[in-house]
Tab-separated table of C-alpha atoms and ligand atoms in Angstrom:
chain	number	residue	atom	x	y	z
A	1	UNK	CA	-33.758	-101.347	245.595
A	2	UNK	CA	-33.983	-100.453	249.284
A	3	UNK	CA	-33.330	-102.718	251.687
A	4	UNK	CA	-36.126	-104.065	253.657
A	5	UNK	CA	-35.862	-102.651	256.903
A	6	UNK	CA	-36.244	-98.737	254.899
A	7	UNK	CA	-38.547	-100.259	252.594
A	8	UNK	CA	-40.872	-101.032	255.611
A	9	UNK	CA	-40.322	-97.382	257.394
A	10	UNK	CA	-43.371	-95.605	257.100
A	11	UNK	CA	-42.148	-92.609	254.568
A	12	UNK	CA	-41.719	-89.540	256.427
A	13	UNK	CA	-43.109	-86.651	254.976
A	14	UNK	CA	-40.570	-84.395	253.038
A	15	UNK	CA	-40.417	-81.154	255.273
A	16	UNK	CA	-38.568	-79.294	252.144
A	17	UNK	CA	-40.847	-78.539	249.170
A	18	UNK	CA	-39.333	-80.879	246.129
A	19	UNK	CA	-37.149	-78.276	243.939
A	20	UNK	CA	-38.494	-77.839	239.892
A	21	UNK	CA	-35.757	-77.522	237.781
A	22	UNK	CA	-35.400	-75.115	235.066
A	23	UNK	CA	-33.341	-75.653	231.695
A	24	UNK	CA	-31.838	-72.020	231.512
A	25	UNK	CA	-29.234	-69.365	229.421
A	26	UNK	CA	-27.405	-66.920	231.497
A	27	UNK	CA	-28.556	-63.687	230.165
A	28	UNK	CA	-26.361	-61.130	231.884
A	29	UNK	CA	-23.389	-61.734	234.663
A	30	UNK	CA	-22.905	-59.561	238.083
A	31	UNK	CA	-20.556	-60.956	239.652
A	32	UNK	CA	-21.397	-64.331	241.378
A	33	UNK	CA	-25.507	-62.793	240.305
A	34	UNK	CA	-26.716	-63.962	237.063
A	35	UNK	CA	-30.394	-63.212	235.000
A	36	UNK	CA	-31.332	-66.197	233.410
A	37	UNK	CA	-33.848	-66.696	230.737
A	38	UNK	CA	-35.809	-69.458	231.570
A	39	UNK	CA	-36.231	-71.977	227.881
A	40	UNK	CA	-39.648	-73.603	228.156
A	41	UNK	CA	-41.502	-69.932	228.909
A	42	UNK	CA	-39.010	-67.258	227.556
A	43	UNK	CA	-39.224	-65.767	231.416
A	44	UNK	CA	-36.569	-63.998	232.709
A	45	UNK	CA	-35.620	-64.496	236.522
A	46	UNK	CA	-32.731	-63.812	238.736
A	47	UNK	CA	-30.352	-66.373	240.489
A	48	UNK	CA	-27.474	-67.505	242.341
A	49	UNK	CA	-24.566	-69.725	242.139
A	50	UNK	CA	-24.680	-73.332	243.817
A	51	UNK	CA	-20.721	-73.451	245.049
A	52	UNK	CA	-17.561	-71.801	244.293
A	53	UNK	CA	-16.305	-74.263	241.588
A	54	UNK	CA	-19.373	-73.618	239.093
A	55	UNK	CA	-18.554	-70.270	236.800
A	56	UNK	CA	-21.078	-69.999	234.453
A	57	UNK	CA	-20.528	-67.273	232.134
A	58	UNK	CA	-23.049	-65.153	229.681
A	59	UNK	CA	-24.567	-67.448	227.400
A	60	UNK	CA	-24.278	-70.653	228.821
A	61	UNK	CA	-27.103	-73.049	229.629
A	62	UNK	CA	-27.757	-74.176	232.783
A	63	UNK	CA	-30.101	-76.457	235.230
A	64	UNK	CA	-31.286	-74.224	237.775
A	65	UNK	CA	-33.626	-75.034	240.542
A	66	UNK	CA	-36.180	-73.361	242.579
A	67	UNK	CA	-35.399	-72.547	246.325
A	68	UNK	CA	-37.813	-72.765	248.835
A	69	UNK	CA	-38.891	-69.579	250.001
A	70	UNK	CA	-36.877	-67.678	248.207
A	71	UNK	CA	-37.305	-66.007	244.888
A	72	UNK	CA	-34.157	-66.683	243.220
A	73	UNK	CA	-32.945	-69.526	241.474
A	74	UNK	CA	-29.988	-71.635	241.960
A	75	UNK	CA	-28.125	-72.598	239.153
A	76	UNK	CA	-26.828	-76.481	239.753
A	77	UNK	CA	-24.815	-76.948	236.616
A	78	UNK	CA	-23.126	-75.959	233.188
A	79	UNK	CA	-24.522	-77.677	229.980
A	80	UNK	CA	-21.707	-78.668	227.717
A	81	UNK	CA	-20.471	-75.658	225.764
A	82	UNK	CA	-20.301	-75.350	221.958
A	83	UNK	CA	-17.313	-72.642	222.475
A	84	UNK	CA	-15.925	-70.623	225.259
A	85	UNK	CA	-14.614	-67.025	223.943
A	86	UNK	CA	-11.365	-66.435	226.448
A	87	UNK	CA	-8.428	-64.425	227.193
A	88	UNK	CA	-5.639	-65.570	229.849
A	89	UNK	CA	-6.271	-63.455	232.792
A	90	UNK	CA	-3.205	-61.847	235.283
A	91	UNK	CA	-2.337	-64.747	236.770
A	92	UNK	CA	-1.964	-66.834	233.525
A	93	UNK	CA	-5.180	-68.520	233.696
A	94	UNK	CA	-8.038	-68.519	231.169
A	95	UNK	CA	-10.868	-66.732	231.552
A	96	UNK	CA	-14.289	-67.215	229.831
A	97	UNK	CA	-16.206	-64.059	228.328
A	98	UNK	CA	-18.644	-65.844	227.149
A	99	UNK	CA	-19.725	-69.054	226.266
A	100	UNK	CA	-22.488	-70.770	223.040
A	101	UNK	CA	-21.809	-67.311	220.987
A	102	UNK	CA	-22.149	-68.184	216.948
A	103	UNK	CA	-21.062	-64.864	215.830
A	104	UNK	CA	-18.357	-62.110	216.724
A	105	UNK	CA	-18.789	-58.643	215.559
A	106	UNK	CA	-15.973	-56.294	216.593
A	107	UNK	CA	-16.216	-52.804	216.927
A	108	UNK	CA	-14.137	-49.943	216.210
A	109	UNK	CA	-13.935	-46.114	214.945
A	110	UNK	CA	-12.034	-43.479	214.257
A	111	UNK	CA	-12.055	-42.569	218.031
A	112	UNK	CA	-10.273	-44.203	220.448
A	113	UNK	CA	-7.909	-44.731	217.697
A	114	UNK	CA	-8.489	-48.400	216.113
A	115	UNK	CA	-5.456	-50.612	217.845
A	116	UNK	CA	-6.004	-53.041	214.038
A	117	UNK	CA	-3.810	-55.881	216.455
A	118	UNK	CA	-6.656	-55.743	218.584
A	119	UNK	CA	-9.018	-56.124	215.816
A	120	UNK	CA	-7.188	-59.313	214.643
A	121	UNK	CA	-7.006	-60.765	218.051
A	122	UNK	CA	-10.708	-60.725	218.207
A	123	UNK	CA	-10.918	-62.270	214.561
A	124	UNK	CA	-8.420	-64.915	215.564
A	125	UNK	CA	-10.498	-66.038	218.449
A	126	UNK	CA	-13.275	-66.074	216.027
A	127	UNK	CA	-11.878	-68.606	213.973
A	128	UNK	CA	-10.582	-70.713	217.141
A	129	UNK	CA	-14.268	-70.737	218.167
A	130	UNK	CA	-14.902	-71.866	214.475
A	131	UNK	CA	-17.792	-68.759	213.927
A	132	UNK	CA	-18.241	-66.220	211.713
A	133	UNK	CA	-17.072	-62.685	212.012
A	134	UNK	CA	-17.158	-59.305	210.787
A	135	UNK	CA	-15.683	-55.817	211.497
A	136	UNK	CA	-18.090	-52.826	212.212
A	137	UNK	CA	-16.440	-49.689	211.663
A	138	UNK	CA	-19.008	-47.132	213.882
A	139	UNK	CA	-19.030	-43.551	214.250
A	140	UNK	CA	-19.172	-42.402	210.759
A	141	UNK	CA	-22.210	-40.410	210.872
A	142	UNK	CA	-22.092	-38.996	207.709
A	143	UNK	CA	-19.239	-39.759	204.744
A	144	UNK	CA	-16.926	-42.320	204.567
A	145	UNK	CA	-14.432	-44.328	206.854
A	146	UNK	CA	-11.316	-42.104	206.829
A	147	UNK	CA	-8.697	-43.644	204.291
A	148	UNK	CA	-6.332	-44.913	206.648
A	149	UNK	CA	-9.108	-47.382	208.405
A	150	UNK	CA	-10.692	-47.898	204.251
A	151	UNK	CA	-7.427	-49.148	203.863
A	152	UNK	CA	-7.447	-51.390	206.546
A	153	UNK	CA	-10.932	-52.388	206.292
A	154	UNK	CA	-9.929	-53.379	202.992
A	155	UNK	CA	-7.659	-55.816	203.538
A	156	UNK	CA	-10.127	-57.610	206.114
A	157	UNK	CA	-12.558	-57.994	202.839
A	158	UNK	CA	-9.907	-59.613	201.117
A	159	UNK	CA	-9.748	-62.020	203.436
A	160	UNK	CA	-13.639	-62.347	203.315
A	161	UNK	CA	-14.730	-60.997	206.148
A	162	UNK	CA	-17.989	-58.504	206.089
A	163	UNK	CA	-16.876	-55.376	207.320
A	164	UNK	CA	-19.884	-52.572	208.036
A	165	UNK	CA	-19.397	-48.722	208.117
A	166	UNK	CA	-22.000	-47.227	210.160
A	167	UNK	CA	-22.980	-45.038	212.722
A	168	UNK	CA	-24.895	-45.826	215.898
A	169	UNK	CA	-25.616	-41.737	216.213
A	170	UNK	CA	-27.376	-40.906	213.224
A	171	UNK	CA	-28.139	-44.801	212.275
A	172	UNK	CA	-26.540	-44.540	209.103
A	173	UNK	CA	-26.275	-48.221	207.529
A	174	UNK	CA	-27.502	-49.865	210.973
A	175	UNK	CA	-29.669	-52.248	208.644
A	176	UNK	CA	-26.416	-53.860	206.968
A	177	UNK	CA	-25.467	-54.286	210.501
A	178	UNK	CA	-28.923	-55.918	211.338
A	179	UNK	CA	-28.802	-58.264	208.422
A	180	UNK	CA	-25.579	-59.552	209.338
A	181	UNK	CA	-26.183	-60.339	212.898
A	182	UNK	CA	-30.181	-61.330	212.974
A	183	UNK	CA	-30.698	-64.859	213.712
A	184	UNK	CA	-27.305	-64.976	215.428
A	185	UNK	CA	-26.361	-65.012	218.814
A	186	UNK	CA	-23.790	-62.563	218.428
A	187	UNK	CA	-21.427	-60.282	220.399
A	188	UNK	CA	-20.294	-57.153	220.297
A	189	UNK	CA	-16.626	-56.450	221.519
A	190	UNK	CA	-13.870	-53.777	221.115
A	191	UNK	CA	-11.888	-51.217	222.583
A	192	UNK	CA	-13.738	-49.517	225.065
A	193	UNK	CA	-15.667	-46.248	223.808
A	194	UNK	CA	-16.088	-47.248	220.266
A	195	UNK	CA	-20.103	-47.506	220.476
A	196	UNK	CA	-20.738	-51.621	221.231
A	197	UNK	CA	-23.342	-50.508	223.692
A	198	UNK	CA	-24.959	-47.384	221.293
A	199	UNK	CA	-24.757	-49.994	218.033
A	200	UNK	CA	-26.933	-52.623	220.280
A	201	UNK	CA	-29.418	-49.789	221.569
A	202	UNK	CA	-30.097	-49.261	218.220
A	203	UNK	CA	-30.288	-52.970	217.149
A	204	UNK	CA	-32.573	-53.664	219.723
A	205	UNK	CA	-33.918	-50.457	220.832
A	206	UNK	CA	-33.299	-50.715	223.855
A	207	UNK	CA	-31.618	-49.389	226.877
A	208	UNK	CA	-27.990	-50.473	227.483
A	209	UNK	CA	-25.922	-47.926	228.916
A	210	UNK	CA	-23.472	-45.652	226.937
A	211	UNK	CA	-21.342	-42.979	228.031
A	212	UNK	CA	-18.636	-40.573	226.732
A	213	UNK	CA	-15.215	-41.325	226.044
A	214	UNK	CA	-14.005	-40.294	229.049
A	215	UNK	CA	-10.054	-38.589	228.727
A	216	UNK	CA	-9.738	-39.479	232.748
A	217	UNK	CA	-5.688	-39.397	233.919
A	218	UNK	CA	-3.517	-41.760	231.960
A	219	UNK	CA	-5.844	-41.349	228.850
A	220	UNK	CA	-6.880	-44.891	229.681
A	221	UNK	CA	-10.725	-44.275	229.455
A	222	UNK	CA	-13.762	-44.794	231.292
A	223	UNK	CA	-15.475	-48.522	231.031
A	224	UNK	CA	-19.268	-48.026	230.953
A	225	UNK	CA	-20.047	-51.642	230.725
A	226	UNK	CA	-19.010	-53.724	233.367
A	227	UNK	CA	-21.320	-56.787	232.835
A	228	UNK	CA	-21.977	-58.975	229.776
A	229	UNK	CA	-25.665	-58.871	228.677
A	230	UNK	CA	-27.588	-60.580	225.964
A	231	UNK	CA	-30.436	-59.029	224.477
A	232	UNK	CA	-33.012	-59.937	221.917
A	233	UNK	CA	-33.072	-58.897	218.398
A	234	UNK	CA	-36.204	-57.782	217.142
A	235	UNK	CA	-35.707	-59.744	213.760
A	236	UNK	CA	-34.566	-63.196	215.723
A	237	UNK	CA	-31.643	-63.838	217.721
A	238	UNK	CA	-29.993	-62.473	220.549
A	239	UNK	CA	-26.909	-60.136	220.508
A	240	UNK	CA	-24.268	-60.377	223.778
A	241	UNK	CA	-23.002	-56.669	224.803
A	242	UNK	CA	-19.836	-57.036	226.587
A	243	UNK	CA	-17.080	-54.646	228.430
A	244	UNK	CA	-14.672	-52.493	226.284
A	245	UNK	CA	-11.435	-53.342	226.690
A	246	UNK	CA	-7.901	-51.727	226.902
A	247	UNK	CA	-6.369	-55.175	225.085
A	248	UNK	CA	-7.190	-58.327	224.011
A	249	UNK	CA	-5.657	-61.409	223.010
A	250	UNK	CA	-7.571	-65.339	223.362
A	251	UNK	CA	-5.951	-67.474	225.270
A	252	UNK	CA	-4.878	-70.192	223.241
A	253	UNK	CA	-3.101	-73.564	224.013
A	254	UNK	CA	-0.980	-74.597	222.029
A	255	UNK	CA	1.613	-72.366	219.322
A	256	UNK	CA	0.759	-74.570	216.064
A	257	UNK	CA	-3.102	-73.452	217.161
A	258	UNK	CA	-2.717	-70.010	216.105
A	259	UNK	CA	-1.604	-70.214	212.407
A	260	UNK	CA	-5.925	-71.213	212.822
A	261	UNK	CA	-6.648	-67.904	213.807
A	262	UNK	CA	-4.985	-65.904	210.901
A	263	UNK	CA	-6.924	-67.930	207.766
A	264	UNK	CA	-4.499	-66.394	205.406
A	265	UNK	CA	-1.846	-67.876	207.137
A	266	UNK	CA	-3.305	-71.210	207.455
A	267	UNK	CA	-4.841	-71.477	204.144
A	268	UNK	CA	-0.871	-71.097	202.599
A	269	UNK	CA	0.659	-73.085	205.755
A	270	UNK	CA	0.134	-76.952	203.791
A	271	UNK	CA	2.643	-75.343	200.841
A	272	UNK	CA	5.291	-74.876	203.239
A	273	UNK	CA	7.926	-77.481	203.240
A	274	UNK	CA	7.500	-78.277	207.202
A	275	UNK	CA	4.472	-79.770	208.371
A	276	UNK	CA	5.735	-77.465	211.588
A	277	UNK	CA	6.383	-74.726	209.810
A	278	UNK	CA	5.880	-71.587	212.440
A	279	UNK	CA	6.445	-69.372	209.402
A	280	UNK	CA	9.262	-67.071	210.556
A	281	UNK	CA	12.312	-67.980	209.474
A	282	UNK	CA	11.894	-71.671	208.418
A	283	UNK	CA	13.007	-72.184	204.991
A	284	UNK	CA	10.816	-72.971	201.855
A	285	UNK	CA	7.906	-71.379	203.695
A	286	UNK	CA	4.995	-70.373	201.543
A	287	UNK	CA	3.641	-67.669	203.889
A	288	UNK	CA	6.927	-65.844	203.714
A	289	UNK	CA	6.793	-66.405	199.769
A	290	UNK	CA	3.268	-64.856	200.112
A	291	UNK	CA	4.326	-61.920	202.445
A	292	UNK	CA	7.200	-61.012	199.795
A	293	UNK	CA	5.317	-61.163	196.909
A	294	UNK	CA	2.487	-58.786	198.914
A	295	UNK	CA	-0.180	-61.326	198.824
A	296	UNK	CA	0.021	-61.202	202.722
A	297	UNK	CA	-0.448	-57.853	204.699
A	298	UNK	CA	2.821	-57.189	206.683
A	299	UNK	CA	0.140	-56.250	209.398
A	300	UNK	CA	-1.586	-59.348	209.478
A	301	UNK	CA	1.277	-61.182	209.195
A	302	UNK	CA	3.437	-58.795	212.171
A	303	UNK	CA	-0.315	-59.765	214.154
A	304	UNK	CA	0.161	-62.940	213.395
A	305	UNK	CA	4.304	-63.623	214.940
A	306	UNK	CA	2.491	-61.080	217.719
A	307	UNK	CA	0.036	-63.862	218.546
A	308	UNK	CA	2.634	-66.336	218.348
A	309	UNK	CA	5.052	-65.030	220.907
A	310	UNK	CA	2.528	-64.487	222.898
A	311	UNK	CA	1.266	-67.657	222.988
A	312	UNK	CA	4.743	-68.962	223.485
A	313	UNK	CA	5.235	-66.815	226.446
A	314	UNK	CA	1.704	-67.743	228.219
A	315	UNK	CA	2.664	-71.471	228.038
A	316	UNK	CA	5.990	-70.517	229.912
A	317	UNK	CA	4.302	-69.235	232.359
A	318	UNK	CA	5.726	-65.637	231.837
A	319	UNK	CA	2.298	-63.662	230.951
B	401	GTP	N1	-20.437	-39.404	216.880
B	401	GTP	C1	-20.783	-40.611	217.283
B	401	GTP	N2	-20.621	-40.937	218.576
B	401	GTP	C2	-20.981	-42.189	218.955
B	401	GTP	C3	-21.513	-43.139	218.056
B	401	GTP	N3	-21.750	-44.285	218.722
B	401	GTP	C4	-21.390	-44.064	219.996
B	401	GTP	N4	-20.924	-42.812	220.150
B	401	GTP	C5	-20.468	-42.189	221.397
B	401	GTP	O1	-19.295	-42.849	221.848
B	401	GTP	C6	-19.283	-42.890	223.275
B	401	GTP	C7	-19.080	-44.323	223.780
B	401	GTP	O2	-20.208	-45.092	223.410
B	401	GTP	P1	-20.598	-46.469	224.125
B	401	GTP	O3	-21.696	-47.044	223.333
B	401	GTP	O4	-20.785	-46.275	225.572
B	401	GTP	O5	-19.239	-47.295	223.903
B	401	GTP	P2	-18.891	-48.780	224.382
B	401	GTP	O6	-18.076	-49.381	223.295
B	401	GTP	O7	-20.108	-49.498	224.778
B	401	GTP	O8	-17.965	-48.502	225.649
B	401	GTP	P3	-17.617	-49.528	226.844
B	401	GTP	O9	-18.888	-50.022	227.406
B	401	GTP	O10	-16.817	-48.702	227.780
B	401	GTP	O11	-16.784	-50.604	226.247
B	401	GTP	C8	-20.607	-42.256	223.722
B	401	GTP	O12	-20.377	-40.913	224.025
B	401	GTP	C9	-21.485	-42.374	222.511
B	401	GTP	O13	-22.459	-41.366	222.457
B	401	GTP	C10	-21.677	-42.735	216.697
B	401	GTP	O14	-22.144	-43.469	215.829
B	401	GTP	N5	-21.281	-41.457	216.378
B	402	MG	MG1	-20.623	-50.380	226.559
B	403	ZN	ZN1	5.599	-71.579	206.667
């Protein structure tokens, strides 16, 4: 209630046109310049960030409002997130890749030469984020995966993962690919140059940008991506292109977290005699039982200490 003396001021009348607000998903990132797709009409429309503090990230939803005289948007706030996929960044804090995602798909192929740590980095976050995943193995445009990545692609269907062998060039098993993504909002990450951007041409037909693998100085490869975009899928669902990357590991808080990423791991770790059990050198534990009697890859597990460490050495501080 106002108090009298307002409630008696004759109203003045609002010089600034009242602001609509929009429920919204960020739809690709450009720095502090975001495309949103608006929910109630399916429109897509360009805006800006209200403050410095608000970092909304490629698939989160947002309230934006109109501005007057201006055709932009301004986004005013960050829904609640179902999951966050992250890494730490330089200085040791986390950074969000995207956010709402339902479905990680990681890419590799025979060139650049699969880093299989990577690939199990990505699957760990998977799991933190509690959604599904799979491993796409493109750029086998006609045969088979070569035996050393059949091998490895082996063991990830052992641990029931879907794993696709395809190629974005000649489209050679692109519908498995389609199957397992449609109705998800999915996204595509890797090692730079592997063919995220050519696999999600194909899956939507569309027009993302692709490039050679570039052998620039250092070997260290060109990055043709440089924003996260989410495009439609023709048979429902949306699929999130994002950056190629030189490494990757989530950022995760706590060490007893990551045994979660690495379900092999986890699914033994209640056998072990410690409820703490790290599983390296603790005794009576059931993953090493399970490494030694080969039910455990070495790799998986060596990913897994990897992970570990690393996790140990971001919450020191030395990252
Ligand atoms: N032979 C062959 N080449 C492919 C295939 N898919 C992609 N390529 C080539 O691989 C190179 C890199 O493809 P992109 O789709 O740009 O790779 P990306 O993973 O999006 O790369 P970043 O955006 O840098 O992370 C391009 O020269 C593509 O033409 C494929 O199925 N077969
Ligand atoms: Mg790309
Ligand atoms: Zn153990």
């Amino acid at each position: 209630m106002l108090p009298r003396y307002a409630r008696n001021k004759p109203q003045h009348r609002q010089r600034r046109a009242v602001s609509k607000r929009h429920e919204a998903v960020v739809i690709a990132t450009f720095g502090r310049r975001m495309n949103l797709r608006i929910l109630a009409d399916g429109t897509t429309v360009r805006a800006r960030i209200k403050g410095r503090d608000l970092k909304p990230v490629c698939g989160d939803r947002v309230l934006a409002e109109t501005i007057e005289n201006e055709p932009d948007l301004l986004i005013v706030e960050i829904l609640p997130r179902d999951n966050e996929l992250t890494r730490p960044n330089m200085r040791g804090k986390t950074e969000i890749l995207a956010a709402n995602i339902d479905f990680v798909a990681v890419a590799c192929a025979a060139v650049p030469r699969p880093d299989w740590y990577i690939v199990d980095r990505y699957l760990c976050a998977a799991e933190l984020m509690r959604v599904k995943a799979a491993i796409v193995f493109n750029k086998v445009d006609d045969g088979s995966a070569e035996p050393e990545a059949a091998e490895e692609l082996a063991v990830y269907r052992a641990l029931d993962y879907d794993t696709v062998v395809c190629s974005a060039k000649t489209e050679r098993n692109m519908d498995a690919l389609e199957s397992i993504l449609e109705q998800h909002v999915a996204i595509i990450v890797g090692q730079s140059g592997v063919g995220k951007s050519s696999l999600i041409n194909v899956l939507t037909q569309g027009e993302q940008r692709t490039a050679a693998v570039s052998t620039a100085k250092g070997g260290e490869g060109r990055h043709t991506t440089v924003n996260s975009v989410m495009l439609a899928q023709p048979r429902g669902g949306y699929v999130v292109d994002s950056p190629g990357v030189r490494d990757y590991a989530p950022a995760i808080a706590e060490p007893a977290e990551v045994e979660f990423g690495f379900r092999e791991i986890h699914g033994r770790s209640e056998h072990c005699r410690f409820a703490n059990c790290r599983h390296r050198h603790e005794p009576g534990c059931a993953v090493k039982a399970a490494l030694e009697s080969g039910d455990i890859s070495e790799r998986r597990y060596e990913s897994y200490k990897r992970m570990l460490l690393l996790t140990e050495q971001q919450g020191r501080g030395r990252y």
